[in-house]
Amino acid sequence: MVPEDSGSRELDRLIFFSDAVFAIVMTLLVLDIRVPDVAAHEVPGAVLELWPKILSYVLSFLVIGLYWIGHHQTFRYVRSYDRTLLWLNLVFLLSISFIPFPTDLLGEYGELRFAVIFYAASLGLARLLLALVWWYIVSGPIQTSDDLDPGLANYHFLRSLAIPAIFFLSIGIAFFSPNAAMASWVLLVVADAVLWRLWKRKLRNGREIAR
Amino acid sequence: MVPEDSGSRELDRLIFFSDAVFAIVMTLLVLDIRVPDVAAHEVPGAVLELWPKILSYVLSFLVIGLYWIGHHQTFRYVRSYDRTLLWLNLVFLLSISFIPFPTDLLGEYGELRFAVIFYAASLGLARLLLALVWWYIVSGPIQTSDDLDPGLANYHFLRSLAIPAIFFLSIGIAFFSPNAAMASWVLLVVADAVLWRLWKRKLRNGREIAR
Amino acid sequence: MVPEDSGSRELDRLIFFSDAVFAIVMTLLVLDIRVPDVAAHEVPGAVLELWPKILSYVLSFLVIGLYWIGHHQTFRYVRSYDRTLLWLNLVFLLSISFIPFPTDLLGEYGELRFAVIFYAASLGLARLLLALVWWYIVSGPIQTSDDLDPGLANYHFLRSLAIPAIFFLSIGIAFFSPNAAMASWVLLVVADAVLWRLWKRKLRNGREIAR
Amino acid sequence: MVPEDSGSRELDRLIFFSDAVFAIVMTLLVLDIRVPDVAAHEVPGAVLELWPKILSYVLSFLVIGLYWIGHHQTFRYVRSYDRTLLWLNLVFLLSISFIPFPTDLLGEYGELRFAVIFYAASLGLARLLLALVWWYIVSGPIQTSDDLDPGLANYHFLRSLAIPAIFFLSIGIAFFSPNAAMASWVLLVVADAVLWRLWKRKLRNGREIAR
């Protein structure tokens, strides 16, 4: 094995770098909520009218938070890396760094079918890329930690697809009603809670079988 | 216990990620102070007129600094984490990442009751969320370090409420006078100094009793 | 040897600092893609017209990613530092932090010879500065790790020159056709893939000889 | 001693946090260099006219880099911290985070006496605050590492004052000629090089005496 395929210190940097990108993107989102330039007595009304922007900012912050947790659950099993993993992770981070744009678009034109579809496609694609990272980790030459058995790996992959599936389904819904599409994103919270619970049960079972 | 509930390396990343969000927000604040676009001889006057913006930037920088110290004092007792703590911390960070907006609003419309109330509510809420994080840590399933006794935990929680209390009281004051409300924020400095002193005495006493 | 010339903890900070600059620059790039301010029915068209900006953003993100990998491959052999290395690295980071400007220029005026040349010169220069950092590491007073033999060091340096060579050649091409110059940047991907493969072979051979 | 006065892990975070602020400020500086919005044939000229902005960006990047190195040389001797050190460091970071504003002012109105004075005062003050941090470290209750003798501590403090002295002197010069004031900043490079050399000699002598 060549040095670059291993090294926990190098891996730490890869994860640190990814965390920094996550933190910066999540913090930059607020910059698109601009203080209105109006007469003093109109300020309260003008700030209240910003609610679609505030909502899209909160939504993106929480979704990226969800992806950040997913990224950690992905890389905690990784024990080596190669050039492909580096680049897959960079392409995933590229899709994360892009999120301020669809977020702003949704905040500005939330009633618009195009904005809803563009947002769902961008965020669904980002999560799909993380699923691809996971797929490469478990099926490629990457060394993984001992507590990752094939059953857990498959479950983790299927679970990765739940969020993009919801986003891509909402694209279909948006053709009938953009508002219904946005409402369907509440499923993200439900899906995450259910899948986390199932995963913890799986982990616990795995350990009992091991005993 | 499932793996995700523990792991000091994972906890380090949670804290690193939070620190990065704090650092980015504190540094982004200055971007709202724009260089005036005026004739050369008007520049000194135009820069001096920026003082409300500079003041709100300094205020927010120091208050977020205060919260950053509070976040460290909170997490130094934490020895494990679960999904709820992850999400509570993310929601707290969301409230921190929002601060550039009320800061800019206060800098732009500082004489306005609405801006003062919006600022006090945003910053008070952020600190309240950190108090909630602490409440979950000491009353939930989170493992804490051995040097945290119940008396210290309770004291820490009461102390957490001092800053939001000052901000929420200033909302009431703002209905009579926005300027008096802003002046009351000086109490933040006093409260922090007093509470730190009390806390250090408490820590010292606790150690003497332990002996 | 004076303390400042050594210390792995100090070196870690130097690398962490560089990683943070890389992460911030890569994430700031998207801020230049502004949501268009048009009537609702014109939004899809206006977003599609942003493709040159999106393309230049993706290009710069990936090239900086390439440089980030190069920076890691450079510093993984470093075991001490001095004032010259600190400043060479800072000047390299300066050239990295500048990249959002040529990226925005290319996204705005992609059809323009001047924008293409300015972009190629800026990004080629940045990589050349990293090659200079490497040259100083292997030829100056810096301590390097034991697994760096002169053959590897020379190979690494020659390899460093491939990317700036492509960028500087494309400046010549741009005088005939800006589009052909941009097309020639595809060679970056080819060159990186070939050189990585050659390097891994070299590493493997080196190890076999050592045995 | 109370726990908060010690803990190398807590100190690491303080330094990491400071490094993040430095990295963000240095990277944000470029955002003030905006791509001109002109006709295609005017772009080269308009970009060339940006040179005062590019110069002030390069200057601030390098000066902040100098301060970052100074911050490291300061904190490498620190072995404990207290509330005063936390706040002194935060106030220093506040002055660092402010630098994009005077940088932009200088880039926009470089010919203007007011801009030159404002810049020199802001950057001189920031370095003076770091000198204050050092003064507190060596004269207050902070624990320092064993290799810091009083002679070195005094030398370090005097050295800290060289940069603010140059900036504050340049304010005086600016009353006669803003251009001469800016030219005097070249002394920063000279002073830094001389003082580094003297310091290394001092370190070497100290070690020889210790033997």
Tab-separated table of N, CA and C in Angstrom, chain C residues 79-201:
chain	number	residue	atom	x	y	z
C	79	ARG	N	9.121	18.541	8.180
C	79	ARG	CA	9.264	18.238	9.606
C	79	ARG	C	9.730	19.446	10.420
C	80	SER	N	10.054	20.561	9.787
C	80	SER	CA	10.413	21.783	10.509
C	80	SER	C	10.022	22.971	9.633
C	81	TYR	N	10.113	24.159	10.180
C	81	TYR	CA	9.827	25.326	9.341
C	81	TYR	C	10.703	26.477	9.800
C	82	ASP	N	10.864	27.459	8.934
C	82	ASP	CA	11.551	28.687	9.333
C	82	ASP	C	10.761	29.872	8.775
C	83	ARG	N	11.316	31.063	8.996
C	83	ARG	CA	10.598	32.274	8.614
C	83	ARG	C	10.343	32.327	7.113
C	84	THR	N	11.313	31.886	6.309
C	84	THR	CA	11.139	31.925	4.857
C	84	THR	C	9.973	31.032	4.428
C	85	LEU	N	9.883	29.829	5.004
C	85	LEU	CA	8.791	28.929	4.633
C	85	LEU	C	7.444	29.527	5.024
C	86	LEU	N	7.378	30.127	6.229
C	86	LEU	CA	6.149	30.803	6.666
C	86	LEU	C	5.706	31.826	5.629
C	87	TRP	N	6.648	32.668	5.196
C	87	TRP	CA	6.294	33.747	4.275
C	87	TRP	C	6.028	33.243	2.868
C	88	LEU	N	6.781	32.243	2.416
C	88	LEU	CA	6.482	31.669	1.096
C	88	LEU	C	5.075	31.081	1.096
C	89	ASN	N	4.719	30.401	2.188
C	89	ASN	CA	3.388	29.814	2.268
C	89	ASN	C	2.321	30.907	2.309
C	90	LEU	N	2.588	31.997	3.043
C	90	LEU	CA	1.622	33.106	3.092
C	90	LEU	C	1.435	33.736	1.712
C	91	VAL	N	2.519	33.900	0.965
C	91	VAL	CA	2.400	34.482	-0.375
C	91	VAL	C	1.621	33.530	-1.293
C	92	PHE	N	1.866	32.222	-1.136
C	92	PHE	CA	1.069	31.254	-1.896
C	92	PHE	C	-0.413	31.388	-1.534
C	93	LEU	N	-0.717	31.492	-0.213
C	93	LEU	CA	-2.122	31.628	0.205
C	93	LEU	C	-2.729	32.941	-0.295
C	94	LEU	N	-1.904	33.973	-0.384
C	94	LEU	CA	-2.372	35.236	-0.966
C	94	LEU	C	-2.845	35.012	-2.400
C	95	SER	N	-2.055	34.259	-3.160
C	95	SER	CA	-2.435	34.004	-4.552
C	95	SER	C	-3.701	33.143	-4.621
C	96	ILE	N	-3.906	32.269	-3.622
C	96	ILE	CA	-5.132	31.463	-3.576
C	96	ILE	C	-6.334	32.353	-3.227
C	97	SER	N	-6.138	33.228	-2.240
C	97	SER	CA	-7.254	34.083	-1.790
C	97	SER	C	-7.676	35.060	-2.886
C	98	PHE	N	-6.816	35.278	-3.879
C	98	PHE	CA	-7.126	36.209	-4.969
C	98	PHE	C	-8.048	35.573	-6.014
C	99	ILE	N	-8.076	34.247	-6.069
C	99	ILE	CA	-8.764	33.531	-7.163
C	99	ILE	C	-10.233	33.933	-7.367
C	100	PRO	N	-11.034	34.265	-6.314
C	100	PRO	CA	-12.409	34.687	-6.605
C	100	PRO	C	-12.496	35.834	-7.612
C	101	PHE	N	-11.498	36.730	-7.641
C	101	PHE	CA	-11.567	37.849	-8.590
C	101	PHE	C	-11.434	37.378	-10.042
C	102	PRO	N	-10.336	36.684	-10.445
C	102	PRO	CA	-10.297	36.206	-11.841
C	102	PRO	C	-11.452	35.263	-12.185
C	103	THR	N	-11.953	34.517	-11.185
C	103	THR	CA	-13.085	33.621	-11.448
C	103	THR	C	-14.316	34.430	-11.843
C	104	ASP	N	-14.561	35.488	-11.074
C	104	ASP	CA	-15.711	36.335	-11.365
C	104	ASP	C	-15.530	37.023	-12.723
C	105	LEU	N	-14.300	37.460	-12.996
C	105	LEU	CA	-14.009	38.116	-14.276
C	105	LEU	C	-14.287	37.170	-15.441
C	106	LEU	N	-13.842	35.915	-15.294
C	106	LEU	CA	-14.061	34.937	-16.360
C	106	LEU	C	-15.555	34.635	-16.515
C	107	GLY	N	-16.273	34.565	-15.379
C	107	GLY	CA	-17.707	34.272	-15.436
C	107	GLY	C	-18.485	35.397	-16.084
C	108	GLU	N	-17.986	36.625	-15.899
C	108	GLU	CA	-18.694	37.796	-16.419
C	108	GLU	C	-18.324	38.061	-17.877
C	109	TYR	N	-17.034	37.908	-18.200
C	109	TYR	CA	-16.547	38.248	-19.553
C	109	TYR	C	-15.795	37.072	-20.164
C	110	GLY	N	-16.427	35.874	-20.163
C	110	GLY	CA	-15.759	34.646	-20.593
C	110	GLY	C	-15.331	34.659	-22.049
C	111	GLU	N	-16.068	35.438	-22.865
C	111	GLU	CA	-15.744	35.481	-24.297
C	111	GLU	C	-14.517	36.367	-24.563
C	112	LEU	N	-14.033	37.049	-23.499
C	112	LEU	CA	-13.023	38.090	-23.677
C	112	LEU	C	-11.612	37.541	-23.511
C	113	ARG	N	-10.734	37.837	-24.473
C	113	ARG	CA	-9.349	37.377	-24.406
C	113	ARG	C	-8.697	37.775	-23.087
C	114	PHE	N	-8.922	39.050	-22.699
C	114	PHE	CA	-8.284	39.565	-21.488
C	114	PHE	C	-8.665	38.742	-20.261
C	115	ALA	N	-9.953	38.378	-20.135
C	115	ALA	CA	-10.417	37.618	-18.966
C	115	ALA	C	-9.773	36.240	-18.937
C	116	VAL	N	-9.677	35.593	-20.107
C	116	VAL	CA	-9.086	34.250	-20.186
C	116	VAL	C	-7.613	34.307	-19.797
C	117	ILE	N	-6.887	35.307	-20.319
C	117	ILE	CA	-5.454	35.432	-20.014
C	117	ILE	C	-5.252	35.749	-18.531
C	118	PHE	N	-6.074	36.669	-18.010
C	118	PHE	CA	-5.960	37.065	-16.601
C	118	PHE	C	-6.186	35.845	-15.697
C	119	TYR	N	-7.197	35.041	-16.055
C	119	TYR	CA	-7.509	33.841	-15.268
C	119	TYR	C	-6.356	32.854	-15.317
C	120	ALA	N	-5.883	32.562	-16.522
C	120	ALA	CA	-4.797	31.582	-16.679
C	120	ALA	C	-3.538	32.047	-15.961
C	121	ALA	N	-3.243	33.354	-16.043
C	121	ALA	CA	-2.043	33.879	-15.387
C	121	ALA	C	-2.170	33.768	-13.863
C	122	SER	N	-3.362	34.131	-13.327
C	122	SER	CA	-3.567	34.100	-11.878
C	122	SER	C	-3.446	32.682	-11.342
C	123	LEU	N	-4.116	31.730	-11.998
C	123	LEU	CA	-4.117	30.368	-11.472
C	123	LEU	C	-2.788	29.671	-11.734
C	124	GLY	N	-2.159	29.981	-12.880
C	124	GLY	CA	-0.833	29.416	-13.132
C	124	GLY	C	0.190	29.921	-12.126
C	125	LEU	N	0.124	31.220	-11.825
C	125	LEU	CA	1.052	31.810	-10.863
C	125	LEU	C	0.897	31.171	-9.475
C	126	ALA	N	-0.356	30.951	-9.063
C	126	ALA	CA	-0.605	30.352	-7.740
C	126	ALA	C	0.092	28.992	-7.633
C	127	ARG	N	-0.051	28.171	-8.698
C	127	ARG	CA	0.555	26.838	-8.651
C	127	ARG	C	2.074	26.925	-8.716
C	128	LEU	N	2.563	27.933	-9.439
C	128	LEU	CA	4.002	28.125	-9.529
C	128	LEU	C	4.578	28.479	-8.150
C	129	LEU	N	3.816	29.267	-7.375
C	129	LEU	CA	4.264	29.632	-6.030
C	129	LEU	C	4.333	28.401	-5.129
C	130	LEU	N	3.398	27.458	-5.321
C	130	LEU	CA	3.447	26.216	-4.539
C	130	LEU	C	4.668	25.389	-4.943
C	131	ALA	N	5.002	25.431	-6.254
C	131	ALA	CA	6.224	24.750	-6.701
C	131	ALA	C	7.454	25.380	-6.051
C	132	LEU	N	7.420	26.713	-5.900
C	132	LEU	CA	8.518	27.427	-5.245
C	132	LEU	C	8.636	26.996	-3.775
C	133	VAL	N	7.490	26.852	-3.114
C	133	VAL	CA	7.469	26.364	-1.728
C	133	VAL	C	8.169	25.001	-1.660
C	134	TRP	N	7.828	24.134	-2.590
C	134	TRP	CA	8.428	22.797	-2.620
C	134	TRP	C	9.939	22.873	-2.857
C	135	TRP	N	10.306	23.743	-3.808
C	135	TRP	CA	11.719	23.899	-4.137
C	135	TRP	C	12.483	24.338	-2.886
C	136	TYR	N	11.901	25.271	-2.118
C	136	TYR	CA	12.569	25.733	-0.903
C	136	TYR	C	12.666	24.604	0.135
C	137	ILE	N	11.608	23.812	0.214
C	137	ILE	CA	11.589	22.720	1.215
C	137	ILE	C	12.713	21.731	0.955
C	138	VAL	N	12.897	21.344	-0.309
C	138	VAL	CA	13.883	20.294	-0.591
C	138	VAL	C	15.300	20.838	-0.741
C	139	SER	N	15.444	22.130	-1.016
C	139	SER	CA	16.804	22.630	-1.245
C	139	SER	C	17.286	23.532	-0.113
C	140	GLY	N	16.391	23.963	0.782
C	140	GLY	CA	16.766	24.867	1.862
C	140	GLY	C	17.052	24.115	3.155
C	141	PRO	N	16.978	24.836	4.293
C	141	PRO	CA	17.345	24.241	5.578
C	141	PRO	C	16.221	23.455	6.248
C	142	ILE	N	15.099	23.278	5.533
C	142	ILE	CA	13.937	22.601	6.130
C	142	ILE	C	14.223	21.100	6.305
C	143	GLN	N	13.849	20.568	7.449
C	143	GLN	CA	13.970	19.118	7.652
C	143	GLN	C	12.799	18.412	6.989
C	144	THR	N	13.116	17.344	6.276
C	144	THR	CA	12.047	16.580	5.631
C	144	THR	C	12.026	15.164	6.193
C	145	SER	N	10.925	14.459	5.947
C	145	SER	CA	10.774	13.111	6.497
C	145	SER	C	11.712	12.142	5.776
C	146	ASP	N	11.980	11.013	6.396
C	146	ASP	CA	12.995	10.079	5.886
C	146	ASP	C	12.612	9.445	4.549
C	147	ASP	N	11.293	9.327	4.306
C	147	ASP	CA	10.894	8.642	3.074
C	147	ASP	C	10.959	9.541	1.841
C	148	LEU	N	11.590	10.702	1.957
C	148	LEU	CA	11.740	11.569	0.785
C	148	LEU	C	13.173	11.474	0.259
C	149	ASP	N	13.366	10.692	-0.796
C	149	ASP	CA	14.707	10.606	-1.386
C	149	ASP	C	14.833	11.636	-2.510
C	150	PRO	N	16.064	11.988	-2.925
C	150	PRO	CA	16.260	13.041	-3.936
C	150	PRO	C	15.493	12.773	-5.226
C	151	GLY	N	15.418	11.519	-5.644
C	151	GLY	CA	14.695	11.207	-6.879
C	151	GLY	C	13.234	11.604	-6.768
C	152	LEU	N	12.625	11.251	-5.652
C	152	LEU	CA	11.228	11.591	-5.423
C	152	LEU	C	11.048	13.110	-5.377
C	153	ALA	N	11.991	13.781	-4.703
C	153	ALA	CA	11.914	15.241	-4.570
C	153	ALA	C	11.955	15.916	-5.935
C	154	ASN	N	12.877	15.455	-6.791
C	154	ASN	CA	12.966	16.024	-8.133
C	154	ASN	C	11.710	15.756	-8.939
C	155	TYR	N	11.239	14.521	-8.865
C	155	TYR	CA	10.029	14.164	-9.602
C	155	TYR	C	8.870	15.054	-9.178
C	156	HIS	N	8.719	15.230	-7.833
C	156	HIS	CA	7.656	16.053	-7.265
C	156	HIS	C	7.733	17.482	-7.800
C	157	PHE	N	8.960	18.002	-7.938
C	157	PHE	CA	9.125	19.365	-8.423
C	157	PHE	C	8.724	19.475	-9.892
C	158	LEU	N	9.202	18.531	-10.709
C	158	LEU	CA	8.847	18.555	-12.136
C	158	LEU	C	7.339	18.467	-12.301
C	159	ARG	N	6.741	17.585	-11.505
C	159	ARG	CA	5.302	17.413	-11.546
C	159	ARG	C	4.586	18.714	-11.205
C	160	SER	N	5.133	19.455	-10.228
C	160	SER	CA	4.535	20.739	-9.820
C	160	SER	C	4.432	21.709	-10.977
C	161	LEU	N	5.343	21.560	-11.941
C	161	LEU	CA	5.400	22.537	-13.025
C	161	LEU	C	4.403	22.231	-14.139
C	162	ALA	N	3.804	21.037	-14.117
C	162	ALA	CA	2.912	20.651	-15.210
C	162	ALA	C	1.695	21.570	-15.285
C	163	ILE	N	1.076	21.847	-14.128
C	163	ILE	CA	-0.151	22.655	-14.140
C	163	ILE	C	0.137	24.098	-14.562
C	164	PRO	N	1.129	24.788	-13.940
C	164	PRO	CA	1.412	26.141	-14.453
C	164	PRO	C	1.794	26.135	-15.930
C	165	ALA	N	2.508	25.096	-16.375
C	165	ALA	CA	2.886	25.027	-17.792
C	165	ALA	C	1.642	25.037	-18.678
C	166	ILE	N	0.630	24.256	-18.305
C	166	ILE	CA	-0.602	24.213	-19.099
C	166	ILE	C	-1.276	25.581	-19.103
C	167	PHE	N	-1.363	26.208	-17.904
C	167	PHE	CA	-2.003	27.523	-17.840
C	167	PHE	C	-1.233	28.556	-18.661
C	168	PHE	N	0.101	28.531	-18.575
C	168	PHE	CA	0.868	29.548	-19.294
C	168	PHE	C	0.833	29.292	-20.808
C	169	LEU	N	0.811	28.026	-21.219
C	169	LEU	CA	0.643	27.726	-22.644
C	169	LEU	C	-0.690	28.237	-23.155
C	170	SER	N	-1.728	28.098	-22.304
C	170	SER	CA	-3.064	28.524	-22.741
C	170	SER	C	-3.114	30.041	-22.941
C	171	ILE	N	-2.215	30.764	-22.274
C	171	ILE	CA	-2.155	32.215	-22.520
C	171	ILE	C	-1.746	32.467	-23.964
C	172	GLY	N	-0.756	31.705	-24.442
C	172	GLY	CA	-0.352	31.810	-25.836
C	172	GLY	C	-1.496	31.466	-26.774
C	173	ILE	N	-2.187	30.376	-26.475
C	173	ILE	CA	-3.320	29.954	-27.315
C	173	ILE	C	-4.402	31.039	-27.348
C	174	ALA	N	-4.599	31.720	-26.192
C	174	ALA	CA	-5.680	32.720	-26.101
C	174	ALA	C	-5.498	33.859	-27.087
C	175	PHE	N	-4.238	34.115	-27.512
C	175	PHE	CA	-4.035	35.175	-28.482
C	175	PHE	C	-4.642	34.816	-29.835
C	176	PHE	N	-4.745	33.506	-30.115
C	176	PHE	CA	-5.422	33.061	-31.333
C	176	PHE	C	-6.905	32.880	-31.090
C	177	SER	N	-7.247	32.169	-29.989
C	177	SER	CA	-8.661	31.905	-29.718
C	177	SER	C	-8.880	31.689	-28.222
C	178	PRO	N	-9.626	32.604	-27.579
C	178	PRO	CA	-9.920	32.417	-26.148
C	178	PRO	C	-10.618	31.091	-25.864
C	179	ASN	N	-11.524	30.682	-26.776
C	179	ASN	CA	-12.250	29.435	-26.547
C	179	ASN	C	-11.322	28.229	-26.581
C	180	ALA	N	-10.372	28.232	-27.516
C	180	ALA	CA	-9.407	27.130	-27.587
C	180	ALA	C	-8.554	27.100	-26.327
C	181	ALA	N	-8.229	28.287	-25.807
C	181	ALA	CA	-7.438	28.357	-24.578
C	181	ALA	C	-8.186	27.688	-23.434
C	182	MET	N	-9.473	28.025	-23.302
C	182	MET	CA	-10.266	27.416	-22.237
C	182	MET	C	-10.382	25.908	-22.438
C	183	ALA	N	-10.541	25.501	-23.697
C	183	ALA	CA	-10.648	24.067	-23.983
C	183	ALA	C	-9.367	23.341	-23.554
C	184	SER	N	-8.221	24.031	-23.721
C	184	SER	CA	-6.947	23.386	-23.388
C	184	SER	C	-6.822	23.089	-21.893
C	185	TRP	N	-7.667	23.728	-21.068
C	185	TRP	CA	-7.588	23.486	-19.622
C	185	TRP	C	-8.031	22.074	-19.253
C	186	VAL	N	-8.715	21.405	-20.196
C	186	VAL	CA	-9.092	20.007	-19.953
C	186	VAL	C	-7.832	19.168	-19.729
C	187	LEU	N	-6.709	19.634	-20.294
C	187	LEU	CA	-5.434	18.938	-20.102
C	187	LEU	C	-5.052	18.841	-18.626
C	188	LEU	N	-5.570	19.780	-17.807
C	188	LEU	CA	-5.268	19.746	-16.368
C	188	LEU	C	-5.679	18.406	-15.768
C	189	VAL	N	-6.875	17.958	-16.156
C	189	VAL	CA	-7.403	16.696	-15.631
C	189	VAL	C	-6.523	15.546	-16.101
C	190	VAL	N	-6.200	15.550	-17.385
C	190	VAL	CA	-5.377	14.491	-17.952
C	190	VAL	C	-4.011	14.462	-17.260
C	191	ALA	N	-3.384	15.663	-17.178
C	191	ALA	CA	-2.042	15.744	-16.595
C	191	ALA	C	-2.053	15.244	-15.156
C	192	ASP	N	-3.071	15.666	-14.379
C	192	ASP	CA	-3.128	15.267	-12.983
C	192	ASP	C	-3.256	13.749	-12.844
C	193	ALA	N	-4.107	13.156	-13.685
C	193	ALA	CA	-4.323	11.708	-13.608
C	193	ALA	C	-3.044	10.949	-13.967
C	194	VAL	N	-2.384	11.370	-15.029
C	194	VAL	CA	-1.159	10.696	-15.478
C	194	VAL	C	-0.068	10.824	-14.410
C	195	LEU	N	0.090	12.052	-13.879
C	195	LEU	CA	1.185	12.300	-12.941
C	195	LEU	C	0.968	11.575	-11.617
C	196	TRP	N	-0.257	11.476	-11.182
C	196	TRP	CA	-0.571	10.741	-9.950
C	196	TRP	C	-0.181	9.275	-10.114
C	197	ARG	N	-0.538	8.708	-11.279
C	197	ARG	CA	-0.236	7.315	-11.566
C	197	ARG	C	1.275	7.076	-11.582
C	198	LEU	N	1.996	7.978	-12.271
C	198	LEU	CA	3.457	7.856	-12.335
C	198	LEU	C	4.070	7.949	-10.944
C	199	TRP	N	3.506	8.878	-10.139
C	199	TRP	CA	4.043	9.111	-8.804
C	199	TRP	C	3.860	7.875	-7.928
C	200	LYS	N	2.673	7.265	-7.983
C	200	LYS	CA	2.412	6.084	-7.183
C	200	LYS	C	3.354	4.950	-7.578
C	201	ARG	N	3.606	4.823	-8.912
C	201	ARG	CA	4.544	3.808	-9.376
C	201	ARG	C	5.932	4.073	-8.780
